[in-house]
XYZ file of C-alpha atoms in Angstrom:
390
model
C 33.747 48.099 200.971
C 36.189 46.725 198.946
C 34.495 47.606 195.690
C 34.257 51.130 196.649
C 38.280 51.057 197.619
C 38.188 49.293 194.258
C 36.807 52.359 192.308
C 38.497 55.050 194.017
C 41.547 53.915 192.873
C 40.633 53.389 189.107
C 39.432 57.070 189.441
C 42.904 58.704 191.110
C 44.721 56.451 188.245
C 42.443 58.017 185.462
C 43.092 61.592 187.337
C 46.886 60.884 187.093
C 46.905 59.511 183.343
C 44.847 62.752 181.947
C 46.724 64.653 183.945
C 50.255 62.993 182.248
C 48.947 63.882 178.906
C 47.770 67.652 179.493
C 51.308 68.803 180.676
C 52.929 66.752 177.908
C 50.644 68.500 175.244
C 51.857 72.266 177.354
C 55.390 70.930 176.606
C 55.079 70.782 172.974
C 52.440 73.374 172.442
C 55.636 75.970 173.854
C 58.092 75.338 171.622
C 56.082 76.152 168.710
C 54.662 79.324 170.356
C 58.239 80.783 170.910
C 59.788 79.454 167.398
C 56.787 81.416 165.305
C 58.444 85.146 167.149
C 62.121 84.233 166.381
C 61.123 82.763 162.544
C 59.535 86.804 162.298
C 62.471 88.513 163.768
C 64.979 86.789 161.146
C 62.755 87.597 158.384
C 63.068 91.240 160.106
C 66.470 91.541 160.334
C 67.075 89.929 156.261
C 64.411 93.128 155.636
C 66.433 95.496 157.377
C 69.970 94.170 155.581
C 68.226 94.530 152.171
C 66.588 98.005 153.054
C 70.170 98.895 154.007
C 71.616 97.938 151.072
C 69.652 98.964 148.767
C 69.986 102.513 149.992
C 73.857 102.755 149.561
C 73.797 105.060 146.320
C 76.410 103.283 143.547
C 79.518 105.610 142.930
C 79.769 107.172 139.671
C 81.973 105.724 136.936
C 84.074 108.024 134.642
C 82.637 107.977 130.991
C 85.791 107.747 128.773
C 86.188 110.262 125.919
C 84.659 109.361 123.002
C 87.359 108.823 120.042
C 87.400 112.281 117.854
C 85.925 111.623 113.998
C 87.613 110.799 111.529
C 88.276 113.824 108.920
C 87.507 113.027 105.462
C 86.260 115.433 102.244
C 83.347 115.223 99.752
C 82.796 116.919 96.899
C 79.663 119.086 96.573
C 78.362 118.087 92.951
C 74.710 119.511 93.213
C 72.912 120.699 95.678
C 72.657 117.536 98.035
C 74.473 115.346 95.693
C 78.010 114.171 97.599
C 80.768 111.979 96.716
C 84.018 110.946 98.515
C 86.888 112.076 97.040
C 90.616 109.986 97.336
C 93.922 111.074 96.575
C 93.035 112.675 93.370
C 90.076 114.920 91.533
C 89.611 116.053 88.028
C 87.382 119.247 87.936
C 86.978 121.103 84.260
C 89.018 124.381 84.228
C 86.090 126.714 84.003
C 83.508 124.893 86.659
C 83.081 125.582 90.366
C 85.142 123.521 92.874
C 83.316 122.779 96.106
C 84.860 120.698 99.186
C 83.581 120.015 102.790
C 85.487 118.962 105.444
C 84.299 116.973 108.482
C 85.116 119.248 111.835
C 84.544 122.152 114.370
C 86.667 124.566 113.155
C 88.978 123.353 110.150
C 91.743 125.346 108.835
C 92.957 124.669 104.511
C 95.519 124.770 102.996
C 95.457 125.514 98.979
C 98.382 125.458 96.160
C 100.728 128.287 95.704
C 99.216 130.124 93.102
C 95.992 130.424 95.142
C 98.142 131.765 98.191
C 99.485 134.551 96.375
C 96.512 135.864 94.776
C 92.864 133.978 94.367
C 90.930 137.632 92.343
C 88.331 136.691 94.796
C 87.493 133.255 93.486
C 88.312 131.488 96.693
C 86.094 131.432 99.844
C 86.228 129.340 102.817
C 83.060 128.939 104.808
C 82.643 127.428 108.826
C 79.489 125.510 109.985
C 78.430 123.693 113.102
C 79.939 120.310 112.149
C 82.103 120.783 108.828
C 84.070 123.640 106.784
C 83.316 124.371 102.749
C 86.008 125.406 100.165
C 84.594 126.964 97.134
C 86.542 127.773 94.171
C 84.934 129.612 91.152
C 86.005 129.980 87.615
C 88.719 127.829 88.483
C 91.868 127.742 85.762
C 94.475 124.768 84.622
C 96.954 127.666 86.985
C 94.844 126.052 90.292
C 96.185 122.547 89.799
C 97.397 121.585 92.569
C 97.098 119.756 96.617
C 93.889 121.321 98.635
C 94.346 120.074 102.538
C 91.812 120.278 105.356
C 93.536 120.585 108.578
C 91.510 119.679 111.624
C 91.720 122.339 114.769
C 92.326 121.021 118.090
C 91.289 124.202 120.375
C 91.870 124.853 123.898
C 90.176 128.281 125.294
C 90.912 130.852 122.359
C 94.308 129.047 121.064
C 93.938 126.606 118.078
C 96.572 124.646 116.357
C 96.345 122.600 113.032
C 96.268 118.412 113.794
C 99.022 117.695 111.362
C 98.683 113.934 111.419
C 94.964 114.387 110.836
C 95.016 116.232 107.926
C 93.632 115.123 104.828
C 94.715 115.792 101.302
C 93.524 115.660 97.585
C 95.383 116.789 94.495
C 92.823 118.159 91.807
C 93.369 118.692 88.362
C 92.092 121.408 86.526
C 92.292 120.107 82.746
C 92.751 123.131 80.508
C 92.401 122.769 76.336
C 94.771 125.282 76.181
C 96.866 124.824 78.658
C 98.674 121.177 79.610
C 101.398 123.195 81.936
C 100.514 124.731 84.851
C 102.037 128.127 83.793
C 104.858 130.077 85.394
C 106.097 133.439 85.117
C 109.678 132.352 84.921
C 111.375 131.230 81.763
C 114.042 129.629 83.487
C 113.972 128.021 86.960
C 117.555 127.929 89.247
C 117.362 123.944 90.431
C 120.315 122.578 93.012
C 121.608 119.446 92.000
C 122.367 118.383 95.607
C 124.326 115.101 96.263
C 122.557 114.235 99.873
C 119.056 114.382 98.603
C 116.975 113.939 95.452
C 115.780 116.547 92.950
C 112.632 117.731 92.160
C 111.827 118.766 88.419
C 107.874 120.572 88.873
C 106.475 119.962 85.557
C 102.990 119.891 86.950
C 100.498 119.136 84.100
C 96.546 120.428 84.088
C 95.410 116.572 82.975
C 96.110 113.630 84.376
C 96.057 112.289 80.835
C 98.677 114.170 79.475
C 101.835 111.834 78.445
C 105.091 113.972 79.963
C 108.750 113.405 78.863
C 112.057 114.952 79.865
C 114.328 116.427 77.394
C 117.895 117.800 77.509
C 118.342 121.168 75.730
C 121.888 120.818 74.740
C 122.731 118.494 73.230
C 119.301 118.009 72.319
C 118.246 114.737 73.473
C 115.293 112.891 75.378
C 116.387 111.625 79.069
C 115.757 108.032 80.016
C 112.868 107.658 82.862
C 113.929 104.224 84.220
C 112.085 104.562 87.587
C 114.632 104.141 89.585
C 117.539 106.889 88.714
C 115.029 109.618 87.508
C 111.224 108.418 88.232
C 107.599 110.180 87.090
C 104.915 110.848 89.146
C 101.551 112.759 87.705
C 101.146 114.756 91.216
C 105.102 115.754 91.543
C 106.864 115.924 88.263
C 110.504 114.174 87.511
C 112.863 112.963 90.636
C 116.388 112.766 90.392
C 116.875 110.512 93.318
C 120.547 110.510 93.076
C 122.146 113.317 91.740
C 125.273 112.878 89.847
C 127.209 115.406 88.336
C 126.023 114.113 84.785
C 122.675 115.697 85.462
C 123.746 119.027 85.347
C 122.712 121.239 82.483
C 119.064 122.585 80.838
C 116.623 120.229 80.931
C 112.669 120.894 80.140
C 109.183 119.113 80.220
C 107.119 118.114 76.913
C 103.387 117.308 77.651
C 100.693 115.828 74.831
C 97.284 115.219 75.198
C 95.793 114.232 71.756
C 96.767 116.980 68.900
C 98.334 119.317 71.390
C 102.050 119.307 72.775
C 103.815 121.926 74.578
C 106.881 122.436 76.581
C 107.182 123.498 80.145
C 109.544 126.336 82.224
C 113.368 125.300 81.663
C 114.904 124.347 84.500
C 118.775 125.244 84.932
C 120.009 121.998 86.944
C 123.343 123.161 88.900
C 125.529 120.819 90.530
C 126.655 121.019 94.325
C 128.587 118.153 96.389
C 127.301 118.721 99.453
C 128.887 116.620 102.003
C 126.874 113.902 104.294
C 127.475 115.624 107.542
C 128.632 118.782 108.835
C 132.907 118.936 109.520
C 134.455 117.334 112.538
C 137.362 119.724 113.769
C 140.195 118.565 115.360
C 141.748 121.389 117.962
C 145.658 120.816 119.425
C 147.416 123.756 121.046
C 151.520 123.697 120.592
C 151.819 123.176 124.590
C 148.581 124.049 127.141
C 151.118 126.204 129.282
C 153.720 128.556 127.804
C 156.343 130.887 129.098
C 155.896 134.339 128.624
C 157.263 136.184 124.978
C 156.794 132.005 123.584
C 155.421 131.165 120.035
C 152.640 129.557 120.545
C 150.679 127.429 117.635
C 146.755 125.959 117.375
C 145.735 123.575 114.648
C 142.572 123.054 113.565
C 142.436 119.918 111.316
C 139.471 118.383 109.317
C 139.346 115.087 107.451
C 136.297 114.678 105.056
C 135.037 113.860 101.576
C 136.644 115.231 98.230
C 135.637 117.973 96.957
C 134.417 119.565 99.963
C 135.361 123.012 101.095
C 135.525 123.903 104.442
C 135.688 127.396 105.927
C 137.853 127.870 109.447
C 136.733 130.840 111.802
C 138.247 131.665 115.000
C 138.042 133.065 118.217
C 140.844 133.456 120.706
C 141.881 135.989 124.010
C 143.905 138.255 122.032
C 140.686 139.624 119.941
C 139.708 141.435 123.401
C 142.559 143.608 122.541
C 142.309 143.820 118.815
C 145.645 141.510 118.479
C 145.336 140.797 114.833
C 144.553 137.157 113.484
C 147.286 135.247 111.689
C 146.980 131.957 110.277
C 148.474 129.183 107.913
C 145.747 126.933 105.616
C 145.895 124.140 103.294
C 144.769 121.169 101.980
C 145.717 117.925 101.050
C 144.791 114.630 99.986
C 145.282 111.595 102.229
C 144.311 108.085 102.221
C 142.543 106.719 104.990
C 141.708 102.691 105.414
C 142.405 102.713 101.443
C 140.348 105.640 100.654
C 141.318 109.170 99.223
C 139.907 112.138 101.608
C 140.602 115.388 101.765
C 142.818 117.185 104.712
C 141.823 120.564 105.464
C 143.808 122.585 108.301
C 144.542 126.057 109.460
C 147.279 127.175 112.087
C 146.596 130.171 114.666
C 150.041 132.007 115.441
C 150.358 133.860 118.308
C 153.613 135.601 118.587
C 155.612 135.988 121.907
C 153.127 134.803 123.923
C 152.000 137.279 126.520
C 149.503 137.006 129.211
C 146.707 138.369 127.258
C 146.638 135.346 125.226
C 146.306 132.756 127.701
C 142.484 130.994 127.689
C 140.273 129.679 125.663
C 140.804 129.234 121.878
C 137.992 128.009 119.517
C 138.136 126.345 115.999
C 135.022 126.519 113.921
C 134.711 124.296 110.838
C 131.338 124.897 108.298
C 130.248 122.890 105.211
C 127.140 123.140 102.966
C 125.241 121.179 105.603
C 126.800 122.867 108.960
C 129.290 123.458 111.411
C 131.037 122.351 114.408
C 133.451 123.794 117.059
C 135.863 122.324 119.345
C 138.139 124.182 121.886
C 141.141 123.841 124.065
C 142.725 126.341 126.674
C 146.426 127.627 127.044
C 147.817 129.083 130.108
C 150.814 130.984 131.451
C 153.858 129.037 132.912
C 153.977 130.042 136.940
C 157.077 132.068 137.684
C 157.998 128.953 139.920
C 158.159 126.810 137.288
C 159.799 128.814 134.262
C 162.788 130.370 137.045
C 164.811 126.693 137.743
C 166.413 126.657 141.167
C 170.777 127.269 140.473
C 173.014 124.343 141.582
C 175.602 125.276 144.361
């Protein structure tokens, strides 16, 4: 009896102990079931974000404007044979002169003698990406600057790019010819004080060895390069005129056995003055009594030398009251320097009330003119009739 009390409760124990373990292996066996679901959801959701980002469309950026090209000419020497040109060209008087120009359109610009009249020698031609220039039986008279001006267009208006413009100066050597020639005999040149002079002798060679002589007295001029200078693409430049360099001067060109002289240019001498006049306006009194003399001065101070004109304009010329004036001149000294006093007086007799307002002074030079003003009124009968003492 006791055994079998004995066994039954070895067998409940083992009951309990397998028991024990089976729930303890549903306890961990759960967790791992309900992790797998919410591992797969994340990985859902990090889809999802990605999907939704990656449909978002990127905005478009603005492609900046590409920088225009840069102008520059060639010379056509064959057909497909090109070189670059720079600032100068030597093409024998007789050939053909071909240029292109880089640019959609182009506009050029040629030397005087070509403006006037080309006989039909000079032809411009405008393709998809450049312009030509062609020049046939060219002369030693075609020396000169050739320019290719670059268009900038907007709907049907076009204007020339100034600052891109590009330049060569070609010389057209002539056997014959070392001058470019003229028509004139003499050329009318102002010696101007306020800014150099320019003496054209324009040779056909670049070779050609140029002087400047003086017709009377006959005599060669110095070139020192920095009072009169040479350049092979200008001529002579008086860069400070002097009264001196007045006169008849003229060019001498040789190139190996042949010399000849150029135009004569008849140099002329004008002071013209720095700046334009700078008047000086005072009225006698700015109110006057009726049948009054009344007096305006116009006053300028300047250089010696220079002449300045006076005009006026005052009330009484609404009437056709004639003008009446007083000018001189004189020489003052001003912080230890001689100048020159110019000055006119308006007089306006017995002042009447036509002649009250505005009265202007005009002064003019060789290089301008200026106006000042001032205004003159009528004395108030208030003011002219004085209260009597008693």
């Amino acid at each position: 009896m006791k055994l079998a009390v004995v066994l039954l409760a070895l067998l409940f124990c083992t009951l309990l102990f397998q028991l024990g373990l089976s729930q303890k292996e549903g306890q961990q066996s759960k967790p791992v079931a309900a992790q797998r679901p919410k591992s797969k959801s994340k990985v859902e959701k990090v889809v999802d974000k990605k999907t939704k980002s990656a449909s978002v469309k990127p905005k478009a950026k603005a492609t900046p404007r590409p920088p225009a090209a840069q102008t520059y000419l060639t010379q056509v020497l064959d057909k497909g044979k090109f070189q670059k040109v720079g600032k100068t060209l030597s093409v024998t008087a007789g050939l053909t002169l071909e240029l292109r120009c880089k640019g959609s359109p182009v506009q050029w610009g040629v030397p005087p003698y070509l403006q006037e009249d080309d006989d039909g020698r000079l032809r411009t031609v405008q393709h998809e990406r450049y312009g030509t220039l062609i020049l046939a039986n060219t002369t030693g008279a075609d020396t000169g600057e050739f320019t290719c001006y670059p268009m900038y267009c907007e709907d049907t208006e076009c204007r020339k790019e100034y600052d891109k413009a590009v330049k060569v100066f070609v010389f057209f050597p002539d056997p014959q010819e070392l001058f470019v020639p003229s028509s004139n005999y003499y050329e009318v040149i102002q010696l101007r004080t306020n800014r150099p002079t320019v003496l054209p002798c324009q040779v056909t060679s670049p070779q050609a060895k140029v002087t400047l002589h003086r017709e009377f007295p006959p005599v060669e001029v110095k070139v020192d390069g920095v009072e009169i200078s040479f350049e092979v693409t200008r001529g002579f430049t008086i860069h400070r005129p002097k009264q001196h360099h007045a006169g008849s001067l003229y060019c001498v060109a040789s190139l190996g056995n042949l010399r000849q002289s150029s135009t004569k240019y008849m140099l002329i001498y004008v002071h013209y003055p720095a700046a334009p006049p700078v008047p000086v306006i005072q009225a006698s009194s700015d109110s006057m009594a009726l049948g009054q003399n009344l007096q305006v001065t116009c006053t300028v101070v300047g250089e010696q030398d220079v002449l300045v004109d006076f005009t006026w304009e005052y009330p009484g010329q609404t009437i056709g009251r004639p003008l009446y004036t007083q000018d001189s001149m004189q020489t003052v000294q001003v912080d230890g320097r001689s100048r020159l006093r110019s000055q006119t007086v308006l007089l306006v007799d017995e002042f009447r009330e036509v002649d009250q307002g505005t009265y202007t002074c005009t002064a003019q030079n060789l290089e301008g003119s200026r106006s000042v003003s001032t205004t003159v009124k009528v004395l108030s009968s208030r003011s002219t009739n004085k209260p009597k003492k008693p």
